[in-house]
XYZ file of C-alpha atoms in Angstrom:
783
model
C 35.558 -8.498 15.307
C 34.808 -11.903 15.993
C 37.345 -14.477 17.455
C 38.361 -17.313 15.634
C 36.314 -19.562 17.688
C 33.508 -17.829 17.439
C 33.717 -18.145 13.468
C 34.362 -21.953 14.077
C 31.609 -22.380 15.858
C 29.415 -20.556 13.528
C 30.792 -22.538 10.526
C 30.182 -25.590 12.121
C 25.965 -24.783 12.648
C 26.154 -22.620 8.896
C 23.727 -23.803 6.816
C 26.108 -23.946 3.248
C 23.175 -24.506 0.720
C 21.201 -21.690 2.176
C 24.185 -19.482 2.166
C 27.166 -20.550 0.852
C 29.173 -17.014 0.774
C 28.256 -16.462 4.402
C 30.730 -19.976 4.545
C 32.983 -18.408 2.575
C 33.670 -15.438 4.076
C 34.200 -17.145 7.531
C 36.380 -19.644 6.576
C 38.698 -17.612 4.272
C 38.866 -15.256 7.463
C 40.132 -18.437 9.355
C 42.512 -19.212 6.226
C 43.938 -16.153 6.504
C 44.927 -16.615 9.892
C 45.817 -20.173 9.569
C 46.539 -21.099 5.578
C 46.962 -24.559 7.198
C 43.250 -24.700 8.806
C 42.039 -28.052 7.995
C 38.593 -27.154 9.314
C 38.335 -23.826 7.637
C 39.416 -25.485 4.575
C 36.295 -27.942 4.662
C 34.216 -25.757 4.840
C 35.736 -23.277 2.165
C 35.542 -26.355 -0.021
C 32.083 -26.913 0.207
C 31.068 -23.790 -0.243
C 32.515 -23.346 -3.727
C 31.264 -26.870 -4.924
C 28.160 -25.258 -3.670
C 28.516 -22.662 -5.866
C 29.493 -24.983 -8.845
C 32.889 -23.596 -8.359
C 34.762 -27.070 -8.956
C 37.490 -25.689 -11.272
C 38.626 -23.749 -8.205
C 37.610 -26.188 -5.535
C 39.732 -28.543 -6.953
C 42.490 -26.718 -6.283
C 42.775 -26.713 -2.822
C 45.000 -29.379 -1.072
C 44.974 -30.330 2.463
C 45.232 -33.383 4.520
C 41.616 -33.048 5.206
C 40.013 -33.095 2.215
C 41.790 -36.409 1.069
C 40.233 -38.227 3.856
C 36.889 -36.424 4.185
C 36.014 -35.837 0.214
C 37.313 -39.143 -0.970
C 35.091 -38.117 -4.473
C 37.492 -34.855 -4.572
C 40.078 -35.932 -7.820
C 36.272 -36.347 -9.884
C 35.578 -32.875 -10.082
C 35.585 -31.972 -13.550
C 37.842 -29.227 -15.636
C 35.232 -28.971 -18.250
C 34.046 -25.571 -18.970
C 30.663 -26.412 -18.855
C 30.583 -27.674 -15.201
C 33.611 -26.443 -13.436
C 32.028 -23.070 -12.927
C 35.675 -21.569 -14.753
C 34.563 -19.838 -18.132
C 37.932 -18.904 -20.775
C 37.527 -15.532 -21.598
C 37.990 -16.827 -25.579
C 34.268 -17.677 -24.925
C 33.230 -14.122 -24.072
C 35.391 -12.860 -27.323
C 32.195 -11.953 -29.157
C 30.409 -10.005 -26.869
C 33.382 -8.115 -25.714
C 33.749 -7.210 -29.496
C 30.498 -6.187 -29.865
C 30.526 -3.950 -26.682
C 33.821 -2.012 -28.169
C 32.111 -1.824 -31.456
C 28.854 0.180 -29.111
C 31.350 1.910 -27.668
C 34.060 2.993 -30.607
C 31.773 5.691 -32.675
C 31.084 7.699 -29.392
C 35.085 6.562 -27.712
C 37.135 5.929 -30.229
C 40.218 6.962 -27.176
C 38.576 4.850 -25.370
C 38.577 1.297 -27.015
C 41.886 1.701 -27.659
C 42.631 1.809 -24.341
C 40.856 -1.612 -23.693
C 41.870 -3.178 -26.217
C 45.346 -2.489 -25.277
C 44.587 -3.579 -21.494
C 42.793 -6.645 -22.501
C 46.038 -8.123 -22.953
C 46.308 -8.700 -19.529
C 43.618 -10.923 -19.038
C 45.337 -14.052 -19.141
C 46.884 -13.409 -15.648
C 43.369 -13.692 -14.345
C 40.338 -16.613 -14.561
C 36.962 -15.841 -14.992
C 34.067 -17.960 -13.103
C 30.593 -18.309 -13.015
C 28.601 -19.388 -9.835
C 25.374 -21.420 -10.200
C 23.525 -18.394 -8.848
C 24.175 -16.259 -11.628
C 27.173 -14.314 -10.152
C 30.933 -14.142 -12.180
C 34.615 -13.701 -10.116
C 37.225 -12.062 -11.088
C 40.378 -14.076 -9.570
C 44.081 -13.487 -10.025
C 46.099 -16.574 -11.633
C 48.964 -15.386 -9.549
C 47.208 -15.936 -6.034
C 48.667 -19.084 -4.855
C 46.425 -19.615 -2.151
C 42.679 -20.390 -3.356
C 40.539 -18.083 -1.302
C 42.822 -15.251 -1.804
C 42.704 -13.013 -5.125
C 38.943 -12.938 -6.018
C 38.694 -9.068 -7.525
C 36.155 -7.556 -4.552
C 36.156 -11.411 -3.048
C 34.045 -14.250 -3.144
C 30.625 -12.699 -2.878
C 27.087 -12.626 -3.881
C 28.049 -9.286 -6.464
C 24.913 -9.392 -7.827
C 23.022 -8.105 -4.343
C 24.041 -4.899 -4.731
C 21.072 -4.059 -6.886
C 19.366 -4.156 -4.108
C 20.822 -0.807 -2.864
C 19.285 1.045 -5.558
C 15.735 1.841 -5.031
C 14.081 4.355 -7.539
C 10.187 4.809 -7.937
C 9.479 6.880 -10.520
C 6.199 8.248 -9.291
C 8.133 9.505 -6.576
C 11.440 10.748 -8.816
C 10.137 11.473 -12.804
C 13.151 13.427 -13.530
C 16.229 11.879 -11.220
C 19.503 14.054 -11.543
C 22.168 12.203 -13.138
C 24.450 9.761 -11.576
C 28.760 9.493 -11.471
C 29.729 5.945 -11.625
C 33.478 5.629 -9.537
C 34.165 2.266 -11.486
C 31.482 -0.083 -12.419
C 32.108 -3.109 -10.530
C 31.051 -6.470 -11.779
C 28.313 -4.035 -13.621
C 25.195 -5.236 -11.917
C 24.214 -2.470 -10.427
C 25.548 0.043 -13.217
C 22.980 -1.965 -15.830
C 20.295 -1.794 -13.010
C 20.074 2.018 -13.041
C 20.373 2.214 -16.330
C 17.318 -0.216 -16.855
C 15.081 0.995 -13.913
C 15.704 4.902 -14.427
C 15.504 4.938 -18.861
C 12.490 6.894 -19.955
C 11.831 8.310 -16.501
C 10.078 10.999 -17.397
C 8.619 11.213 -21.392
C 12.085 11.177 -23.410
C 14.055 12.152 -20.372
C 16.584 9.515 -19.085
C 19.631 10.878 -16.214
C 23.079 10.650 -17.832
C 25.140 8.215 -16.064
C 28.833 9.140 -15.419
C 31.212 6.464 -15.889
C 34.475 7.214 -14.002
C 37.721 4.402 -14.319
C 41.224 5.083 -14.428
C 41.714 1.589 -14.866
C 41.069 0.008 -18.566
C 41.665 -3.132 -17.678
C 38.404 -3.366 -15.151
C 36.451 -2.267 -18.534
C 38.269 -4.980 -20.348
C 36.451 -7.305 -17.886
C 33.602 -5.596 -17.226
C 32.837 -6.284 -21.344
C 33.451 -9.920 -21.045
C 31.006 -9.726 -18.731
C 27.500 -8.452 -19.572
C 26.322 -6.779 -23.005
C 26.102 -3.224 -22.693
C 25.607 -2.265 -26.462
C 22.687 -0.534 -25.484
C 23.855 1.425 -22.606
C 27.173 2.278 -24.918
C 25.293 3.128 -27.912
C 23.133 5.757 -25.775
C 23.975 9.299 -25.436
C 23.169 8.781 -21.779
C 26.242 7.324 -21.211
C 29.362 9.444 -20.837
C 32.993 7.836 -20.225
C 36.025 8.654 -18.871
C 38.793 6.365 -18.922
C 42.299 6.899 -18.546
C 45.185 5.655 -17.122
C 45.520 7.974 -14.014
C 42.611 9.233 -11.884
C 43.883 12.578 -12.208
C 43.793 12.444 -16.096
C 40.108 11.030 -15.762
C 38.743 13.662 -13.299
C 40.989 16.192 -15.687
C 38.791 15.128 -18.736
C 35.880 14.973 -16.430
C 36.319 18.575 -15.595
C 37.123 19.736 -19.254
C 34.231 18.161 -20.481
C 31.698 19.857 -17.892
C 33.283 23.153 -18.978
C 32.756 22.419 -22.323
C 29.099 21.132 -22.412
C 27.849 23.914 -20.039
C 24.198 22.385 -20.948
C 25.525 19.149 -19.322
C 23.876 18.546 -15.867
C 26.968 17.793 -13.241
C 26.367 14.550 -11.480
C 24.062 15.153 -7.665
C 24.238 11.567 -6.955
C 27.938 9.458 -6.635
C 28.318 5.610 -6.464
C 31.537 3.212 -5.529
C 32.058 0.309 -7.539
C 35.540 -0.548 -8.004
C 36.341 -3.691 -9.266
C 40.500 -3.896 -9.445
C 41.974 -2.235 -6.088
C 42.600 1.392 -6.398
C 42.016 4.230 -4.483
C 38.254 5.864 -4.953
C 38.289 9.115 -7.155
C 35.615 10.721 -4.402
C 33.461 12.329 -7.133
C 31.066 14.132 -4.720
C 33.896 16.730 -3.179
C 34.946 16.955 -7.277
C 31.271 17.463 -8.212
C 30.738 20.230 -5.746
C 33.903 22.116 -6.997
C 31.936 22.092 -10.224
C 28.394 23.610 -8.945
C 30.310 26.220 -7.733
C 31.741 26.893 -10.689
C 28.600 27.096 -12.326
C 26.913 28.883 -9.707
C 29.818 31.566 -9.697
C 29.221 31.866 -13.574
C 25.511 32.711 -13.711
C 25.698 34.888 -11.151
C 28.369 36.547 -13.004
C 26.488 36.742 -15.947
C 23.571 37.579 -14.540
C 25.000 40.452 -12.934
C 25.642 41.940 -16.392
C 22.775 40.747 -17.827
C 20.964 43.025 -15.211
C 23.864 45.993 -16.010
C 22.590 45.510 -19.658
C 19.113 46.099 -19.346
C 19.549 48.731 -16.387
C 20.856 51.043 -19.050
C 17.561 50.428 -21.510
C 14.401 53.306 -20.079
C 11.062 52.693 -20.370
C 10.463 54.906 -23.128
C 13.163 53.264 -25.072
C 10.425 50.261 -25.021
C 7.714 51.953 -25.593
C 9.288 53.206 -28.723
C 11.147 49.917 -29.835
C 7.504 47.549 -29.818
C 5.334 50.473 -31.234
C 7.764 50.439 -33.989
C 7.810 46.795 -34.038
C 4.010 46.940 -34.302
C 3.823 49.135 -37.412
C 6.493 46.787 -39.510
C 9.126 49.182 -38.873
C 11.425 47.504 -36.698
C 12.097 43.960 -35.652
C 11.937 42.063 -32.386
C 14.617 39.705 -31.009
C 12.382 37.228 -28.709
C 13.414 34.481 -26.768
C 11.006 31.566 -26.075
C 11.976 29.156 -22.862
C 10.648 26.541 -23.454
C 11.467 22.305 -21.827
C 11.843 19.787 -23.757
C 9.722 17.421 -21.094
C 6.734 18.303 -22.118
C 5.173 17.750 -25.331
C 2.347 20.756 -25.176
C 4.645 22.717 -24.244
C 7.517 22.294 -26.553
C 5.807 22.054 -29.177
C 3.323 25.233 -28.355
C 6.548 27.179 -28.496
C 7.796 25.550 -31.997
C 4.504 26.987 -33.155
C 4.784 30.625 -31.650
C 8.743 30.370 -33.068
C 7.489 29.595 -36.992
C 4.736 32.683 -36.277
C 7.025 35.058 -35.072
C 9.267 34.433 -37.654
C 6.752 34.886 -40.364
C 6.458 38.016 -39.291
C 9.269 39.274 -39.520
C 11.153 38.938 -36.334
C 13.712 36.659 -34.541
C 13.462 33.712 -32.693
C 15.236 32.401 -29.828
C 14.500 28.703 -28.564
C 15.592 27.864 -25.115
C 14.930 24.244 -24.669
C 17.293 21.730 -23.139
C 20.342 20.587 -25.202
C 19.387 16.338 -24.891
C 17.331 13.911 -23.795
C 19.865 13.821 -20.607
C 19.812 17.597 -19.449
C 17.819 19.549 -17.484
C 20.202 22.569 -17.846
C 18.236 25.369 -20.077
C 20.368 27.449 -21.677
C 18.311 30.937 -21.792
C 20.318 32.963 -19.004
C 23.424 32.582 -21.777
C 21.724 33.475 -25.012
C 20.320 36.418 -23.125
C 23.320 37.329 -22.357
C 24.830 36.645 -25.918
C 21.860 37.915 -27.624
C 20.437 40.564 -25.950
C 16.878 39.734 -26.809
C 14.126 42.415 -26.030
C 11.042 40.230 -25.569
C 11.086 37.270 -23.256
C 8.472 34.470 -23.413
C 6.732 31.045 -21.151
C 3.728 29.474 -21.909
C 2.370 28.335 -18.430
C 4.887 30.097 -15.988
C 5.722 33.396 -14.597
C 8.740 35.746 -14.264
C 8.962 35.421 -10.877
C 9.168 31.530 -10.590
C 12.625 31.783 -12.016
C 14.990 34.530 -10.204
C 17.670 33.707 -13.090
C 15.559 35.572 -15.386
C 16.090 39.543 -15.796
C 13.179 42.134 -14.406
C 14.219 45.010 -16.819
C 13.047 43.206 -20.305
C 9.528 42.872 -21.204
C 8.061 39.604 -20.288
C 5.065 37.647 -21.647
C 3.436 34.427 -19.894
C 0.882 32.899 -21.726
C -1.197 30.939 -19.524
C -2.626 27.580 -21.668
C -3.028 25.391 -18.300
C -5.248 27.710 -15.999
C -2.200 26.322 -13.609
C -2.825 27.101 -9.609
C 0.661 28.746 -9.716
C -1.395 31.582 -11.762
C -3.452 32.301 -8.794
C -1.294 32.950 -5.242
C -0.099 36.442 -4.006
C 3.321 36.522 -5.878
C 2.595 36.065 -8.778
C -0.438 39.279 -8.808
C 2.767 41.144 -6.823
C 5.241 40.333 -10.024
C 2.988 42.260 -12.320
C 5.387 45.282 -12.824
C 5.497 47.297 -15.740
C 7.477 44.726 -18.217
C 4.930 41.687 -17.237
C 2.468 40.751 -19.150
C 0.096 37.657 -18.918
C -2.244 36.524 -21.607
C -4.679 33.600 -21.752
C -6.435 31.745 -18.596
C -4.406 33.620 -16.337
C -5.406 37.473 -17.731
C -8.686 36.810 -17.587
C -9.195 35.513 -14.531
C -6.968 37.481 -12.852
C -7.887 40.136 -13.902
C -11.877 39.636 -13.141
C -11.524 37.462 -10.032
C -8.225 38.847 -8.369
C -7.734 42.410 -9.378
C -5.098 42.817 -11.522
C -4.296 45.845 -13.293
C -5.176 45.774 -16.764
C -2.568 47.153 -18.613
C -0.671 43.655 -17.158
C -3.708 41.213 -19.255
C -3.725 40.388 -22.708
C -7.480 38.667 -23.123
C -7.366 35.937 -25.664
C -8.155 32.791 -26.691
C -5.737 29.400 -26.921
C -4.915 28.866 -30.527
C -4.554 25.951 -33.592
C -0.905 24.741 -34.854
C -2.242 25.723 -38.203
C 1.307 25.525 -39.799
C 1.636 21.976 -37.889
C -1.841 20.505 -38.550
C -3.050 20.533 -41.941
C -5.282 18.169 -43.847
C -2.632 15.275 -46.044
C -3.699 12.074 -47.686
C -3.513 9.366 -45.109
C -2.034 6.094 -45.415
C -4.260 2.698 -45.339
C -1.588 1.938 -42.556
C -3.230 5.269 -40.682
C -7.214 4.166 -41.807
C -6.310 0.849 -40.005
C -4.360 2.146 -37.251
C -7.098 5.348 -36.655
C -9.776 4.995 -38.553
C -13.504 4.775 -36.211
C -16.610 6.277 -36.363
C -15.838 8.507 -33.284
C -12.960 9.242 -31.359
C -11.936 11.527 -28.283
C -8.597 12.517 -27.633
C -8.282 13.325 -23.490
C -5.986 12.130 -20.808
C -8.753 13.295 -18.623
C -9.462 9.327 -17.845
C -9.765 8.965 -14.426
C -12.888 9.402 -12.452
C -14.075 12.216 -11.364
C -14.198 10.516 -7.984
C -10.792 9.434 -8.104
C -9.658 13.328 -9.081
C -12.468 14.476 -6.209
C -9.807 12.420 -3.951
C -6.846 13.213 -4.912
C -7.561 17.074 -5.555
C -9.408 16.936 -1.338
C -5.459 16.215 -0.222
C -5.127 20.075 -1.027
C -8.020 21.331 1.864
C -6.891 19.007 4.021
C -5.390 20.602 6.283
C -7.597 23.731 5.674
C -11.458 24.540 6.934
C -12.378 25.163 2.801
C -12.377 21.017 2.641
C -16.006 21.189 4.343
C -16.854 23.562 1.189
C -14.949 21.318 -1.237
C -16.652 18.460 -0.742
C -19.880 20.022 -0.439
C -19.584 22.117 -3.872
C -18.144 18.738 -5.263
C -20.834 16.893 -3.905
C -23.852 18.879 -6.066
C -21.465 18.895 -8.968
C -21.869 14.919 -8.906
C -24.480 14.755 -8.650
C -25.250 17.458 -11.867
C -22.418 18.027 -14.338
C -23.874 19.883 -16.296
C -23.831 23.932 -16.870
C -21.655 25.044 -14.015
C -19.262 28.206 -14.500
C -17.218 29.887 -12.139
C -19.524 32.741 -11.467
C -22.244 29.683 -10.563
C -19.193 28.008 -8.293
C -18.336 31.300 -6.181
C -22.287 32.176 -5.825
C -22.346 28.423 -3.921
C -19.187 29.208 -2.028
C -20.549 32.002 -0.741
C -24.026 30.569 0.381
C -21.855 28.280 2.058
C -19.937 30.778 3.977
C -23.291 32.659 5.051
C -24.949 29.520 6.215
C -21.852 28.355 8.066
C -21.122 32.094 9.373
C -17.538 32.032 8.095
C -15.436 34.048 5.668
C -12.476 32.324 3.402
C -9.981 34.191 2.088
C -10.275 35.423 -1.104
C -7.034 33.189 -2.189
C -8.955 30.125 -0.605
C -12.016 31.174 -2.135
C -10.641 30.870 -5.904
C -8.819 27.528 -4.976
C -11.844 25.800 -4.141
C -13.936 26.746 -7.387
C -10.881 26.281 -9.370
C -10.425 22.618 -7.958
C -14.368 22.114 -7.830
C -14.513 22.872 -11.921
C -11.648 20.654 -12.813
C -14.189 17.952 -10.965
C -16.911 19.396 -13.038
C -15.308 18.940 -15.952
C -13.929 15.768 -15.382
C -17.818 14.539 -14.197
C -19.597 16.529 -17.573
C -17.074 14.981 -19.876
C -17.536 11.418 -18.356
C -21.202 11.833 -18.499
C -21.537 12.718 -22.071
C -19.448 10.136 -23.129
C -21.498 7.326 -22.050
C -23.817 8.658 -24.422
C -21.637 8.179 -26.966
C -21.142 4.646 -25.610
C -24.708 3.839 -25.659
C -25.253 5.085 -29.374
C -22.197 3.418 -30.303
C -22.637 -0.072 -28.808
C -27.004 0.062 -29.460
C -25.469 1.000 -33.415
C -22.504 -1.395 -33.534
C -20.452 1.606 -34.249
C -16.377 1.952 -32.899
C -15.504 4.773 -30.194
C -11.978 4.834 -29.725
C -10.702 6.820 -27.181
C -6.850 8.145 -27.228
C -5.099 8.814 -23.868
C -3.113 7.423 -20.735
C -5.173 5.437 -18.638
C -8.917 4.191 -20.682
C -7.495 1.151 -20.528
C -8.154 0.902 -16.489
C -11.761 2.771 -16.813
C -14.767 0.788 -15.687
C -17.172 1.517 -18.009
C -14.739 2.932 -20.832
C -12.003 0.419 -21.314
C -13.066 -1.353 -24.619
C -12.725 1.630 -26.260
C -9.110 1.803 -24.943
C -7.103 3.031 -28.150
C -3.679 3.667 -26.808
C -1.457 7.274 -26.273
C -1.528 9.643 -29.487
C 1.809 11.209 -30.344
C 1.353 15.650 -31.347
C 1.466 16.132 -34.844
C 1.462 13.518 -37.602
C -0.301 10.524 -34.810
C -2.968 13.260 -33.849
C -3.923 14.509 -37.432
C -3.350 11.341 -38.518
C -7.137 10.786 -35.519
C -8.614 13.993 -36.498
C -8.970 13.135 -40.292
C -9.668 9.330 -40.044
C -12.319 9.589 -37.270
C -15.632 9.971 -39.116
C -16.880 12.111 -35.964
C -14.398 13.503 -33.543
C -15.346 14.532 -30.167
C -15.190 18.178 -28.501
C -16.267 17.408 -24.349
C -15.005 19.871 -21.944
C -17.234 22.429 -20.020
C -15.092 25.480 -20.471
C -16.610 25.427 -23.850
C -15.323 24.319 -27.723
C -12.356 26.790 -28.328
C -9.629 24.427 -26.974
C -6.762 24.157 -28.361
C -7.284 20.159 -29.185
C -10.295 21.200 -31.186
C -9.163 24.135 -32.945
C -5.844 21.729 -34.138
C -8.531 19.263 -35.192
C -10.511 21.589 -36.871
C -7.034 22.983 -38.865
C -6.097 19.684 -39.616
C -9.050 19.037 -41.624
C -11.567 17.277 -38.625
C -14.892 16.685 -38.625
C -16.498 17.458 -35.041
C -19.491 17.846 -32.751
C -19.463 19.120 -29.588
C -21.433 19.739 -26.642
C -22.279 23.477 -25.844
C -21.773 24.826 -22.636
C -22.189 28.177 -20.853
C -18.810 28.804 -22.192
C -20.041 28.464 -26.055
C -22.814 31.386 -25.595
C -25.389 31.654 -28.266
C -25.559 34.434 -30.856
C -28.537 36.702 -28.701
C -26.470 36.193 -25.501
C -22.939 37.261 -27.464
C -24.274 39.864 -28.876
C -26.626 41.331 -25.704
C -22.420 41.271 -24.440
C -20.149 43.115 -26.353
C -22.334 45.769 -26.422
C -22.526 45.876 -22.488
C -19.012 45.065 -22.883
C -18.707 48.381 -25.460
C -19.885 50.388 -23.014
C -17.426 49.138 -20.033
C -14.390 49.516 -22.244
C -15.205 53.213 -23.488
C -15.916 54.217 -19.596
C -19.295 54.825 -19.551
C -20.475 51.472 -17.744
C -18.435 51.197 -13.807
C -22.239 50.159 -11.736
C -25.123 47.916 -12.380
C -27.290 50.606 -11.421
C -26.158 52.584 -14.353
C -27.516 49.525 -16.045
C -31.314 49.736 -14.043
C -31.536 53.731 -14.475
C -30.897 53.210 -18.231
C -33.056 54.601 -21.260
C -31.333 53.304 -23.891
C -33.628 50.711 -25.905
C -30.658 48.805 -26.565
C -28.859 48.143 -23.156
C -32.118 47.721 -22.332
C -32.310 44.948 -23.568
C -28.979 43.711 -23.461
C -28.699 43.908 -19.750
C -32.720 41.931 -19.718
C -30.877 39.361 -21.415
C -27.577 38.733 -19.705
C -28.713 39.500 -16.286
C -31.319 36.368 -16.454
C -27.907 34.746 -16.889
C -26.582 35.552 -13.982
C -26.211 33.877 -10.574
C -27.469 35.320 -6.901
C -26.439 35.055 -3.278
C -28.354 33.935 -0.505
C -30.584 37.476 -0.461
C -30.930 37.373 -4.212
C -28.613 39.925 -4.887
C -26.340 39.528 -7.901
C -23.770 38.132 -6.621
C -20.459 40.328 -7.130
C -21.021 42.842 -9.471
C -17.519 44.189 -9.327
C -16.517 40.671 -11.136
C -19.271 41.304 -13.900
C -18.379 44.747 -14.408
C -14.401 43.705 -15.267
C -15.955 40.413 -16.681
C -17.480 42.905 -19.608
C -14.078 44.468 -19.862
C -12.192 40.849 -20.555
C -14.214 39.703 -22.433
C -12.133 38.314 -25.572
C -12.530 37.016 -28.860
C -16.630 35.978 -29.332
C -17.296 33.043 -28.380
C -17.373 29.722 -30.652
C -21.502 30.312 -31.055
C -20.216 33.278 -33.361
C -16.763 33.112 -34.614
C -17.111 29.957 -36.245
C -19.405 29.289 -38.807
C -21.486 25.659 -38.305
C -21.141 25.865 -35.069
C -24.697 25.292 -34.279
C -24.975 22.425 -36.514
C -22.345 21.195 -35.195
C -23.735 21.569 -31.134
C -25.620 19.105 -29.545
C -27.658 19.908 -26.019
C -28.764 16.754 -24.954
C -28.682 13.077 -25.100
C -31.256 13.086 -28.017
C -29.943 15.881 -29.786
C -26.608 14.042 -29.722
C -28.289 10.903 -31.062
C -29.757 13.196 -34.182
C -26.967 14.826 -34.961
C -24.356 11.488 -35.275
C -27.388 10.366 -37.477
C -27.662 12.827 -39.589
C -23.706 13.398 -40.116
C -22.905 9.380 -40.740
C -24.948 9.504 -43.245
C -24.055 12.430 -44.845
C -19.997 12.285 -45.449
C -20.378 15.564 -48.401
C -22.019 17.789 -45.683
C -19.253 16.947 -43.095
C -16.375 17.997 -45.687
C -18.284 21.031 -46.280
C -18.598 21.395 -42.580
C -15.315 20.805 -41.794
C -13.649 23.239 -44.754
C -15.140 26.278 -43.130
C -14.337 25.621 -39.781
C -11.080 24.924 -40.929
C -10.606 28.270 -42.715
C -12.303 30.069 -39.799
C -9.738 28.845 -37.429
C -6.857 29.754 -39.769
C -8.213 33.162 -39.653
C -9.215 33.455 -36.143
C -7.116 31.736 -34.479
C -3.907 30.336 -35.814
C -0.625 31.432 -33.609
C -0.168 33.945 -36.232
C -2.885 35.788 -34.911
C -2.270 35.607 -31.325
C 1.352 36.815 -31.934
C -0.021 40.149 -33.264
C -2.726 40.319 -30.361
C 0.401 39.545 -28.025
C 2.620 42.128 -29.608
C -0.161 45.230 -29.609
C -1.145 43.869 -26.192
C 2.347 44.613 -24.714
C 2.774 47.808 -27.192
C -0.335 49.100 -25.544
C 0.671 48.128 -21.986
C 3.830 49.764 -22.330
C 2.235 52.984 -23.573
C -0.529 52.801 -20.953
C 2.284 52.548 -18.010
């Protein structure tokens, strides 16, 4: 603690203009020791006048002021210049805040109104730096009585450092008082919509209604008070406030308890010690979840495998209804919309569906465990997640994961180990896992993505839709970053392993020639790299090199084709619109950026308002976005890839797949020695498409044979009518198709109608549900 002499010396050299609060702090310390300290009074006076608080300064009395500050008598008491603000001048703001609060917390409004009767016992002051200060009227000494002291209250904002890119989903925050409101408002502003629709809950606990009566005179909090993220607990005592807070979290089990705590008490009172209280709430919730999990495990442990087999067999033939629980999140537009489309398809098929999703845009708690305990579903369904990733999901119930995203979590040893007799995977992971990772066949359901045909359907467009979305060409994608920047970000995954050189070498080749890439071709090059370097990567490391390199290949492929389109529209004075995030910063494509597009009505309008929609993706035309666009009635052009196939190639593979699925083909030697003419012709055609290792041998033949077994629904070339009419293969064929279809609207409409019908019949969620149900029933029967 500084001595009195030290404080005097510091005040003598202090620059009151630079830091008046430091001067008031030091001089008030001297005055606390001696209220008649003339030097301290003079310093305090100068600080007050520097801050523009002349009404307060004028009340200082000491002979030193009369002798050294002759102009003190000229200091005005006018509110506009004195710094003092009548409470009544803020009455309109106060009432607006109460009105915003009343619909949600009427009891709190009543308490605040009653407490406001005490405001005449306090003064409100505003300093020139924008700070607000409240002082107790009854305090005779002017340097005393300032609530939280006379200081730079706004500086408290600096304690909050929030980067939404690092913490997009911050946990809820509890405030033990809101102080002068600066920090609470800053936190509310910076965390609003930090990730899609998510805004963390803000709990304000305040046992002092008068503090809120003051606060609501200071700032306009209307938007925050109306927001469901703001949760107020106001009472006449700390015990009542804490009890109400505890009860609210018990009554709302989907509310996420706070995990960060801020104490900012305006009027003197004891702190509420929120952290300890919230830790007790967390412990109670954890105990409840453990008890619930135990009860769920006991229930499902009593159901034998034969009962599940019979239940799904009956459901497959329409003799019984299943209860399906779909777990999703409101913080992913794609996941939740896909799950809702599944819900529509499953209920349309006569089954019951429960949707487990966060209750509101402030909560992180998913109610799936409670729904399982209450309803005992027959099947749990998730998109792009596996059961083992969430230990609260019971193991003794059939579980289906539909992988729509090809995520790395699907390719780990843990994923493989989790495939028990009740776990099934559909989509990307099923194909990749079975072909390349040795996943058991009964666990895998091979299928394409699907179209949300219940959600996307042709509808009349308004003039506003046509003005906003109409164009000659459109492309919808968030893949706006350059291939080089994507490679750089993905390379970080390999930085600590000896696989980085392989990733860079492979992507160098890809960036030089981005077309025609398949997993087979990429694996061949990685194997050649290992051969040349005399190394052998673990299977998982090799998989990650290939999958990440193919991600770069896809990006390079998309941007290469887009450059053709951009040159075409520029040379023909046409309009291209690129919808999605980030296009506005692309060095080449920024002139065509059209902003983001929301799932549902906006995307549907884009598909219909565009004369030609583009599907550009190296994994082929059959992608959910293109399928949704066809369901909406849009017309598309696409670049044909190896995944789309050709009629002859598809026919040949189907023949070989039939042999493999029926156990008549388990080695390449059997193909080479076949005497069947159809098999010979099919093998000759397919063999030419396969990649070879450094010795000229077909690389990874066992994976080729498993790929035949996994050969899913027919590729686009055979499953969609008119595909050959809309699929170009190079720049000249793109230009020719663009010329043709831009001039012929009836032809575009005819082809779009035929393609839409095929999508409804073959690629709807209704069709996928039938596949899932059949796949699970077959798996249960086989196991």
